[in-house]
């Protein structure tokens, strides 16, 4: 199905998932304006949110199935396999976040169903980021996502740390957005357009890149680097991840990061493929992010803070995929982001089961003896940790493996070596979690009695574990999808995995 | 896909896997639901056996000359290496499939009675089902890597089940020993796989065997190395010299486990591997001679040790090693059918012997339990005269004993005789095989002797269990004896599978396996024998067996034995045999202790403590601490600091972009 955005009907069709989600968000907003007092209001809002996400996923699936694509026309909206796969990741991350939020919101007495509205709006922003084929669209989408997430970070407003996290995130986020916008302005000044395809076309005939363009490009990278928490733009991440309510942290660590990477891929490969300068920047960012993220994580005792730094380290691995580039790099990114979303969300879900009042005080030693008392939860966390570590048999291994292949076949052997070495270092903070759970006795009798998840949370954790193990031994279908999606970014949407 | 019942082959491994998942869940969630565990545990095996029969009958209808390969999904696609998860149905894998599921079903039924009071009942059945799953992956896998998954998996299950009663340290140590010996063997298997891939460019059985005759020179270094490394894997898994020492210790596991894993199925995997790769071994005459030689030597060596063991299960363990030696002699000789035939009949009579000994141990254990005595329920000096108390077990074990000793017309006679005949015939071309034949003939004599010894000491003569205990000795319940009866019938009549032409038989197994064994046999045909010589060889073999049995009956005096606690130590040569030729001690002195010394004095104290801990780890820790300190210094929580770092980052990025 070839869509021509100049025709209103086609334009609406190409934005179908976003429109469905917007509709649901408005319905939900009306609902919570009317009912926002009791626990049941919160639960109904949660179920409606799940329904919204499922119907959005169906809309995405319908477009994917019909091979919808904007081909051969200059448009502000891209429609290709890359967008559909990325959208599924966002919707999946949001759905898992909703599932682990039920128990959390009720336990922490956060009886405000607006939480779910914000979650939907944040997801909408992410989807538009992956859909944007124009720098302005991407910027607007990024702001839509960010504003929703700023509020979510401060959602537990009675707790000082949550409020502090929101304020920090907002201040620094606004600062970074300024750089992004300035970068867009400079790129516009240098090329006379904000459309990615047109920028790409102009740059491919230009003899050499002007200083204005390079400055604009650098500032764009800074703006995205902030959202993906690459070192040295990561300083906010530990504090904000630590202070935000844990389901929101999980959402930020997975969805927000995935969206920023998706937009980064599209911008770099559709607009700036002809400018080699950014490869060098990405290379350095990848190196210092991998080294910094892993080494800083080693020193953490708090589980939540450790996961925050671990998410910085994983941004480094994903940057290797960006640097490697090509179809291989793009598909490796998609495979990895799926695995990463699952394993991070799983780890945060178990943290929710263990912790209380924001979880920032749960240390790794507090998990001692969990395997004896709660064998299934301990198993789930062990699988997530092994997958984060990149242990064979888990999706994390497959993801890292494909990134390594993409890097070595692109000639980036140094990056591949650093990735492997820093992964070895990461064993130093992932394995102690497993050791504590399985090899140490409970610190006090009945230390883990109140560790539990409701059935929704359990369903989410079970889905995560099954997904990690399944993709760990049978990644083929996922890889087919990712490869078709990778092709679609580079070849202008000529191939598709849909049957 | 063939469009017939053969397509259901995936069910055969899937059913035990399902059993493992269900029983594993029960073991974690409700370990007391024993009835449910029994129904699932034995039920999946019986169902798998049903699938095996259905596939077998459908496959006979196909008259397939080539293996039917089912490719399910692409498993390891890396560059030129393409490994699919694929199962292969052919004549050879079907024989193994029937043996594993059939004998496995009987042993699962036996286990229901044998393990019923064990607190780890559900865990036991979960492991047992998992074992069958991996064993079926091993025999059905269509490539070396898939087979290796099964190979490693059965090793894992064996390790778990040997150490099943892990609270006793000796059992845990036995498990560890099995683990290490098998790792040495697996190293060989893996090196062989790399070399096969390197020389033929594939790891699928069909491609490898199709390319091997052109890609590898017959008798060359490459093929000899490949087959020798494969055989090193076999010596680990199938307990041959020099890696056999783990199997006697593995008797620490529950007796049905010894019957299933350490007698009937897993330990025969090496024989199956050589039979599967018969073409490769036919290309490497030197390796074939090594296989046959090691087999014959092991057969004799293990038989001598079995002469002086008192633990009933240890006798059977050494007997298993010895019989596996016969199988390797057969496949090394190129008589693949004879080897597989002995594998099948051995599965019947050795499973019967182990389960029978389990029934005896069960009875003695119960008797001692009643009187709160702590005597050894496995020591034959504490038995004697048990035929009076357990006539069924005694009669059935006699059938198995006659079979293993090689008395016609029991199954073991036909299969063992075929191996001896094949070795003798090969001797007319390559004289070294006459030596192997001689070794295995002496082993046959000893086999008849030590098995009769086991029977006399266990079931005949006066009873030495104890005055009070005798009243509590009686036959085991039907759930234990039922499987024994079925195995008894099979041990007696199993020879019908392959009655030689000498007795105007149809040699069914020989013709059945022909499509698989033909490539090897074409390269290395079996030399013919005139029927007069064959009759002479049969006469010699029967005479040897009769001499062994009668000799034992005449020489051994069970009435002179005293119970284990009052017995004195042996002297002279008997003592050397009793102590298993001191092989464990020799390995300990030559390999284990130097390794321990090396790892303690050099690797640990010097390299680990000084170099790695001192320089690398502590150095890295110091470096990390310094970085962490820098990080803490920057990670102040103050937005101002963060903005400052951010701006530094921006400047750096701008600088990289502009330069």
mmCIF file of C-alpha atoms in Angstrom, chain A residues 164 167-168 171-172 175-176 179 211-212 214-219 221-223 226 232-239 277 280-281 284-285 291 295-296 298-300 305 309 375-376 401-402 405 473-476, chain B residues 24-25 28-29 72-79 620-621 623-625 627-659:
data_model
loop_
_atom_site.group_PDB
_atom_site.id
_atom_site.type_symbol
_atom_site.label_atom_id
_atom_site.label_comp_id
_atom_site.label_asym_id
_atom_site.label_seq_id
_atom_site.Cartn_x
_atom_site.Cartn_y
_atom_site.Cartn_z
ATOM 1 C CA UNK A 164 13.755 16.945 42.927
ATOM 2 C CA UNK A 167 12.844 19.475 38.524
ATOM 3 C CA UNK A 168 16.366 18.407 37.611
ATOM 4 C CA UNK A 171 15.834 22.017 33.884
ATOM 5 C CA UNK A 172 18.489 19.947 32.185
ATOM 6 C CA UNK A 175 18.733 23.112 28.445
ATOM 7 C CA UNK A 176 19.374 20.170 26.101
ATOM 8 C CA UNK A 179 20.872 22.804 21.940
ATOM 9 C CA UNK A 211 31.213 24.840 9.283
ATOM 10 C CA UNK A 212 27.637 25.906 9.969
ATOM 11 C CA UNK A 214 28.964 20.711 11.171
ATOM 12 C CA UNK A 215 28.131 22.885 14.170
ATOM 13 C CA UNK A 216 24.446 22.147 13.657
ATOM 14 C CA UNK A 217 25.148 18.445 13.396
ATOM 15 C CA UNK A 218 27.218 18.502 16.592
ATOM 16 C CA UNK A 219 24.436 20.266 18.502
ATOM 17 C CA UNK A 221 24.014 14.954 18.533
ATOM 18 C CA UNK A 222 24.271 16.721 21.893
ATOM 19 C CA UNK A 223 20.480 16.999 22.046
ATOM 20 C CA UNK A 226 21.122 13.931 26.457
ATOM 21 C CA UNK A 232 29.132 13.054 29.393
ATOM 22 C CA UNK A 233 25.477 14.085 29.001
ATOM 23 C CA UNK A 234 24.337 11.412 31.442
ATOM 24 C CA UNK A 235 24.758 13.298 34.712
ATOM 25 C CA UNK A 236 21.029 13.682 35.211
ATOM 26 C CA UNK A 237 20.289 9.987 34.705
ATOM 27 C CA UNK A 238 21.337 8.467 38.056
ATOM 28 C CA UNK A 239 19.589 11.159 40.080
ATOM 29 C CA UNK A 277 32.234 13.716 10.635
ATOM 30 C CA UNK A 280 34.002 10.039 14.693
ATOM 31 C CA UNK A 281 31.852 11.742 17.349
ATOM 32 C CA UNK A 284 34.088 8.585 20.985
ATOM 33 C CA UNK A 285 30.682 8.824 22.622
ATOM 34 C CA UNK A 291 33.638 2.616 29.869
ATOM 35 C CA UNK A 295 32.847 1.575 35.800
ATOM 36 C CA UNK A 296 30.438 3.917 37.599
ATOM 37 C CA UNK A 298 30.592 -1.065 39.700
ATOM 38 C CA UNK A 299 30.674 1.208 42.709
ATOM 39 C CA UNK A 300 26.922 1.221 43.381
ATOM 40 C CA UNK A 305 21.132 3.289 41.095
ATOM 41 C CA UNK A 309 24.200 3.312 35.504
ATOM 42 C CA UNK A 375 12.124 -18.870 43.886
ATOM 43 C CA UNK A 376 10.181 -17.647 40.849
ATOM 44 C CA UNK A 401 26.274 -10.808 19.329
ATOM 45 C CA UNK A 402 24.552 -9.023 16.444
ATOM 46 C CA UNK A 405 28.928 -8.741 14.094
ATOM 47 C CA UNK A 473 17.372 -19.627 21.534
ATOM 48 C CA UNK A 474 15.124 -18.691 18.621
ATOM 49 C CA UNK A 475 15.858 -15.145 17.473
ATOM 50 C CA UNK A 476 15.267 -15.837 13.776
ATOM 51 C CA UNK B 24 9.782 -29.954 37.550
ATOM 52 C CA UNK B 25 6.946 -27.564 38.309
ATOM 53 C CA UNK B 28 8.897 -26.903 43.110
ATOM 54 C CA UNK B 29 5.235 -26.325 43.808
ATOM 55 C CA UNK B 72 12.647 -27.440 12.274
ATOM 56 C CA UNK B 73 14.477 -24.159 12.578
ATOM 57 C CA UNK B 74 17.783 -22.580 11.738
ATOM 58 C CA UNK B 75 19.827 -22.800 14.902
ATOM 59 C CA UNK B 76 23.365 -21.498 14.331
ATOM 60 C CA UNK B 77 23.593 -19.490 11.120
ATOM 61 C CA UNK B 78 27.137 -18.057 11.235
ATOM 62 C CA UNK B 79 28.874 -17.387 7.966
ATOM 63 C CA UNK B 620 41.697 -2.449 38.658
ATOM 64 C CA UNK B 621 39.906 -1.991 41.958
ATOM 65 C CA UNK B 623 41.564 2.404 39.371
ATOM 66 C CA UNK B 624 37.836 1.922 39.709
ATOM 67 C CA UNK B 625 37.855 3.449 43.149
ATOM 68 C CA UNK B 627 37.166 6.804 39.010
ATOM 69 C CA UNK B 628 34.315 6.286 41.449
ATOM 70 C CA UNK B 629 35.782 9.035 43.588
ATOM 71 C CA UNK B 630 35.959 11.331 40.586
ATOM 72 C CA UNK B 631 32.409 10.371 39.753
ATOM 73 C CA UNK B 632 31.205 11.097 43.280
ATOM 74 C CA UNK B 633 32.995 14.396 43.194
ATOM 75 C CA UNK B 634 31.134 15.331 40.013
ATOM 76 C CA UNK B 635 27.846 13.579 40.822
ATOM 77 C CA UNK B 636 26.996 16.135 43.485
ATOM 78 C CA UNK B 637 23.290 16.353 42.905
ATOM 79 C CA UNK B 638 23.779 20.039 42.026
ATOM 80 C CA UNK B 639 22.275 21.040 38.704
ATOM 81 C CA UNK B 640 25.003 23.624 38.270
ATOM 82 C CA UNK B 641 27.723 20.991 38.222
ATOM 83 C CA UNK B 642 25.741 18.925 35.740
ATOM 84 C CA UNK B 643 25.351 21.881 33.413
ATOM 85 C CA UNK B 644 29.077 22.516 33.633
ATOM 86 C CA UNK B 645 29.906 18.937 32.657
ATOM 87 C CA UNK B 646 27.295 19.153 29.914
ATOM 88 C CA UNK B 647 28.886 22.257 28.465
ATOM 89 C CA UNK B 648 32.308 20.621 28.536
ATOM 90 C CA UNK B 649 30.786 17.765 26.606
ATOM 91 C CA UNK B 650 29.270 20.129 24.072
ATOM 92 C CA UNK B 651 32.639 21.798 23.526
ATOM 93 C CA UNK B 652 34.319 18.448 23.024
ATOM 94 C CA UNK B 653 31.689 17.327 20.500
ATOM 95 C CA UNK B 654 31.979 20.633 18.626
ATOM 96 C CA UNK B 655 35.747 20.284 18.584
ATOM 97 C CA UNK B 656 35.548 16.729 17.165
ATOM 98 C CA UNK B 657 32.986 17.854 14.577
ATOM 99 C CA UNK B 658 35.065 20.772 13.357
ATOM 100 C CA UNK B 659 38.437 19.020 13.209
#
